[in-house]
Short mmCIF file of C-alpha atoms in Angstrom, two decimals:
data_model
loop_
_atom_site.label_atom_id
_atom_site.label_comp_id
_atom_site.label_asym_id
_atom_site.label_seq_id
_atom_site.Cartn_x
_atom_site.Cartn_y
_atom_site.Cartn_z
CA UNK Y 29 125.18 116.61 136.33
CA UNK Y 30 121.65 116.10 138.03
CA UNK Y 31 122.09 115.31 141.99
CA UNK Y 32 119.27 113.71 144.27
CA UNK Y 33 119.72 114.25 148.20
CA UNK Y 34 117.77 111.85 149.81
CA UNK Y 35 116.89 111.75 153.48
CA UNK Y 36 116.42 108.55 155.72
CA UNK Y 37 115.43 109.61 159.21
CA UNK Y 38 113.43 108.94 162.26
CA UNK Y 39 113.29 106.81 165.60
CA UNK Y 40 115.96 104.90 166.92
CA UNK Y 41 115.76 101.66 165.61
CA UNK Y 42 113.38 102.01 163.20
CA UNK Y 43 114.93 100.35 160.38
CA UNK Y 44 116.83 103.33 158.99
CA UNK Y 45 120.15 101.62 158.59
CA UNK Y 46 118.63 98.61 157.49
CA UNK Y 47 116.97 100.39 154.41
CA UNK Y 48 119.87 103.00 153.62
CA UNK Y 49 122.21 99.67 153.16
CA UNK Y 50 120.00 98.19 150.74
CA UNK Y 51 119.13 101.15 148.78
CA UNK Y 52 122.51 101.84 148.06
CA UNK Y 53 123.16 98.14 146.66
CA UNK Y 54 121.05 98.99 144.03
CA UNK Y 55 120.40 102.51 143.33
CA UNK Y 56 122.87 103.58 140.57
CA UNK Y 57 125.87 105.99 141.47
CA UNK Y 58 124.56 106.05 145.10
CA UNK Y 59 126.39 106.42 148.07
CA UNK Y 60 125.45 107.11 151.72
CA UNK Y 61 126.29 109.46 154.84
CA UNK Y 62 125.56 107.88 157.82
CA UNK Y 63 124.91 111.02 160.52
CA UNK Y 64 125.99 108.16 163.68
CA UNK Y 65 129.35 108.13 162.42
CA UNK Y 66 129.61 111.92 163.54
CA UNK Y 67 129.00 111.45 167.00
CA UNK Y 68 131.20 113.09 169.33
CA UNK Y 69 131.41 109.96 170.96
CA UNK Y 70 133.58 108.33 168.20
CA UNK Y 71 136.09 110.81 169.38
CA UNK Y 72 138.89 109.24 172.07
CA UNK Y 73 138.04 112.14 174.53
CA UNK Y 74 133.98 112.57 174.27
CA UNK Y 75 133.93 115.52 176.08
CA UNK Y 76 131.63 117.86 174.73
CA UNK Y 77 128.76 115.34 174.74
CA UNK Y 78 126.37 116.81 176.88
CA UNK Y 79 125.34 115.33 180.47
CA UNK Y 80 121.61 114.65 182.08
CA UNK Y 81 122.24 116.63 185.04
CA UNK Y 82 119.79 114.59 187.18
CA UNK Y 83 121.40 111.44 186.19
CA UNK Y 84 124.40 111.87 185.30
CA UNK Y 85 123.98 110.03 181.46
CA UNK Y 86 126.12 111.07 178.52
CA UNK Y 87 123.01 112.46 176.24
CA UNK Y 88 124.05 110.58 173.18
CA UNK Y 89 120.33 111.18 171.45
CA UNK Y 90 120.99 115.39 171.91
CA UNK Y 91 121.84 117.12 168.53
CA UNK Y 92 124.78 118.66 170.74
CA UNK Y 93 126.28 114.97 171.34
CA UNK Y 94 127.26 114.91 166.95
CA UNK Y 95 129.51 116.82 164.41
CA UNK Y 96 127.06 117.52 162.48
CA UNK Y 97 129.05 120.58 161.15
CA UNK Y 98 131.48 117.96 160.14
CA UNK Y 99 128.79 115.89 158.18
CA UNK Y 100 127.63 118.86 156.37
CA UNK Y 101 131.01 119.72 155.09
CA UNK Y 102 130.84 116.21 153.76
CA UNK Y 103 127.57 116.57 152.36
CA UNK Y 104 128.97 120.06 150.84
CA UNK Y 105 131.95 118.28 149.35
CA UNK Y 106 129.45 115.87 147.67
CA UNK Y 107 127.16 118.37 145.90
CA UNK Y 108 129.73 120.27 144.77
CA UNK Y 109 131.61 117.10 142.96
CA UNK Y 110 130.25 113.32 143.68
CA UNK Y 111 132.87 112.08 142.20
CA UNK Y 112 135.78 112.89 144.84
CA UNK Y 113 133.41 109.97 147.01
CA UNK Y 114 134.74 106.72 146.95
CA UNK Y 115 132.81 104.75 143.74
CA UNK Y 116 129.84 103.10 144.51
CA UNK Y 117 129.35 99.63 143.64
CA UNK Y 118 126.41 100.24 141.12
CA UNK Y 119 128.25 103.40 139.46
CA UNK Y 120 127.27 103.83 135.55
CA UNK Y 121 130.34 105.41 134.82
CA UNK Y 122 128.27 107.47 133.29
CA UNK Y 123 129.41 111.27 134.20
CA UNK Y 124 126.44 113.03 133.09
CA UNK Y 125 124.10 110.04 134.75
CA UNK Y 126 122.13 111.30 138.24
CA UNK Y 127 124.08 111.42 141.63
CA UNK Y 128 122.28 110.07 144.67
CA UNK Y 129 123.20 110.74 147.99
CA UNK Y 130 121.44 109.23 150.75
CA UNK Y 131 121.68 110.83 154.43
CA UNK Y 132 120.99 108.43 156.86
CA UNK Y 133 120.29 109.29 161.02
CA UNK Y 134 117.93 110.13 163.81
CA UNK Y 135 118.31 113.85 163.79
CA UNK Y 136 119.07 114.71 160.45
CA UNK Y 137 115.54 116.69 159.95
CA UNK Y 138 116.88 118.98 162.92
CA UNK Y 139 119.87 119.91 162.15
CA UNK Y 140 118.80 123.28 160.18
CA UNK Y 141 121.32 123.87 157.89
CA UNK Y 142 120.50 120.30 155.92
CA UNK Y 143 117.17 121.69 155.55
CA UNK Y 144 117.09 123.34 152.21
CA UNK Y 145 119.07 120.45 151.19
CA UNK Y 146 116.83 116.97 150.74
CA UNK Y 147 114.64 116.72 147.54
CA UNK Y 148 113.33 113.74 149.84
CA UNK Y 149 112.20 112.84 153.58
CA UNK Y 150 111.36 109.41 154.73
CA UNK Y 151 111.07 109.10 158.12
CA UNK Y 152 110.34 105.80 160.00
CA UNK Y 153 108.04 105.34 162.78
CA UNK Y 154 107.91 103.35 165.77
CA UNK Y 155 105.26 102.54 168.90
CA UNK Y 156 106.46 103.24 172.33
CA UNK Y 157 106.78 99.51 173.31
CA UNK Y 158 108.45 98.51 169.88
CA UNK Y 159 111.25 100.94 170.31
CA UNK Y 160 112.29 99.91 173.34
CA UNK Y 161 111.99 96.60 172.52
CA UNK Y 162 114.00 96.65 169.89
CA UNK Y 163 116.30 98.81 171.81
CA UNK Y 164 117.25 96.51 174.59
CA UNK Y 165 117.61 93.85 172.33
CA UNK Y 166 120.50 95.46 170.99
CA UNK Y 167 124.29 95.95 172.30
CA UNK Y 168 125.71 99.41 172.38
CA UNK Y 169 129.33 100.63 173.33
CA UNK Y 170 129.26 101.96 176.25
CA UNK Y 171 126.06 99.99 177.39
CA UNK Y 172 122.68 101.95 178.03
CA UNK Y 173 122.40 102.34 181.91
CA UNK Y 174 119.32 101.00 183.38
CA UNK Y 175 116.26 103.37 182.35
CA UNK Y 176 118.50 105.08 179.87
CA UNK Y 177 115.29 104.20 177.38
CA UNK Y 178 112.88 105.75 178.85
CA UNK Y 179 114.67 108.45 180.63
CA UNK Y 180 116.43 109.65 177.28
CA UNK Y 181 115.94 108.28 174.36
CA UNK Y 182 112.48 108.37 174.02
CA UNK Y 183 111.78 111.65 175.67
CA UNK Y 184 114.46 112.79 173.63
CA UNK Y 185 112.64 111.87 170.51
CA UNK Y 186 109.58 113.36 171.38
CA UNK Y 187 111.30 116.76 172.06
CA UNK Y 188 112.85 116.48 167.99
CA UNK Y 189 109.64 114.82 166.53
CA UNK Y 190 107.54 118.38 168.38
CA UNK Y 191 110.68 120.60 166.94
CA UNK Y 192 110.15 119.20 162.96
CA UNK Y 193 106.47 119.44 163.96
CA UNK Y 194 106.98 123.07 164.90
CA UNK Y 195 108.70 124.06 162.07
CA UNK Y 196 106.40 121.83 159.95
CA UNK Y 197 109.27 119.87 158.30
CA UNK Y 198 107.57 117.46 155.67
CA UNK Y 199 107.81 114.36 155.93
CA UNK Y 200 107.19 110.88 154.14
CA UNK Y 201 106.06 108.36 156.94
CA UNK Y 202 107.63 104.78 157.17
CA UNK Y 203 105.96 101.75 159.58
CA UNK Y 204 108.82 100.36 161.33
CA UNK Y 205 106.78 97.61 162.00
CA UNK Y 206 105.94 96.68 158.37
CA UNK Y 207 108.66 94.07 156.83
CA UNK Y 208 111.67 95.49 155.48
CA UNK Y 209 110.93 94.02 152.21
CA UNK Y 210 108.03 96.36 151.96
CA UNK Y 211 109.40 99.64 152.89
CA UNK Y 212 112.65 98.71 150.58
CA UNK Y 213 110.55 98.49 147.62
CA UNK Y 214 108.47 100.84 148.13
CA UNK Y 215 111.33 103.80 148.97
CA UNK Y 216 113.25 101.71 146.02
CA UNK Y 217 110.79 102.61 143.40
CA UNK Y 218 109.60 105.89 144.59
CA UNK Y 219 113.32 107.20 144.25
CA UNK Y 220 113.58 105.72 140.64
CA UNK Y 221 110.83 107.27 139.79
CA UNK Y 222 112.50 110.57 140.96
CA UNK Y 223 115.90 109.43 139.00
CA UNK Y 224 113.74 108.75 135.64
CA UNK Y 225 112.03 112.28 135.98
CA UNK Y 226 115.35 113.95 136.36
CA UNK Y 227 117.38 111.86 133.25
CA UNK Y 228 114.04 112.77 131.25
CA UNK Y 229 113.56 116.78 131.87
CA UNK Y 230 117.43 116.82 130.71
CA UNK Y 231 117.11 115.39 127.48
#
């Protein structure tokens, strides 16, 4: 069985969700991690999500603030038999057809021990001004305190962005800003492209 890990990364807001939804509607035998739904603030007692000691924020964009052991041993689970996942809508049936997993989150290029893992990266990026736009147009539970943005978030992703940079973690660049229509198909056919060349070198 021939397996495809797929990464979906970058800035908050960027569109990552967005694209990881679609993808999976019609990528065959797909199905997605989504590295949010690890955060320690999911938990009923968030305790161990670290604190801004100057103002006194719950550092939900820190790599510290998810499980990502958690999501690993759920990524683990799925490359070592897809098929204990829940089906996805646009399974073949097909055992011996190629398993896609996509990883979808903000920090998922940092987290080292998914490094080795992705035969993919896209990562989206945003401007400054967009990102926050698009940030305090959006709800969150608990509510961002005032100058949470700019105070956290972004600095936050600068730190990661200089860390992959660092470590020169590749990368395939996404405009947020371009329609999602656009980055869909393009992501959409670059990935069956990589599906085709797998199904072929096995034959």
């Amino acid at each position: 069985m021939k397996k495809l890990v797929i990464g979906i990364g970058g800035v908050s807001n960027g569109g990552k969700t967005t694209l990881s939804s679609k993808l999976e509607k019609v990528l065959p035998n797909c199905y997605t991690l989504h590295q949010d739904r690890y955060g320690k603030g999911n938990d009923k007692d968030p305790e161990d999500v670290p604190i801004d000691p100057h103002h006194g924020w719950m550092m939900w964009d820190d790599l510290m603030a998810l499980h990502n052991d958690v999501m690993m041993e759920d990524v683990d689970r799925w490359l070592e038999d897809p098929a204990a996942f829940s089906q996805s809508p646009t399974s073949t049936g097909d055992s011996t057809d190629v398993q896609v997993l996509l990883i979808e989150g903000f920090l998922i290029y940092n987290y080292k021990p998914l490094e080795k893992v992705f035969d993919a990266r896209y990562n989206f990026v945003l401007p400054f001004e967009e990102a926050k736009r698009r940030r305090l147009s959006r709800t969150y539970i608990p509510p961002d305190p005032p100058g949470f943005f700019d105070g956290h978030v972004w600095p936050m992703y600068l730190k990661y962005k200089k860390e992959r940079d660092d470590h020169n973690i590749q990368t395939i660049d996404l405009d947020g800003t371009r329609p999602v229509e656009e980055n869909f198909e393009r992501v959409k056919t670059e990935i069956l492209d990589m599906i085709k060349h797998l199904k072929d070198s096995q034959m």
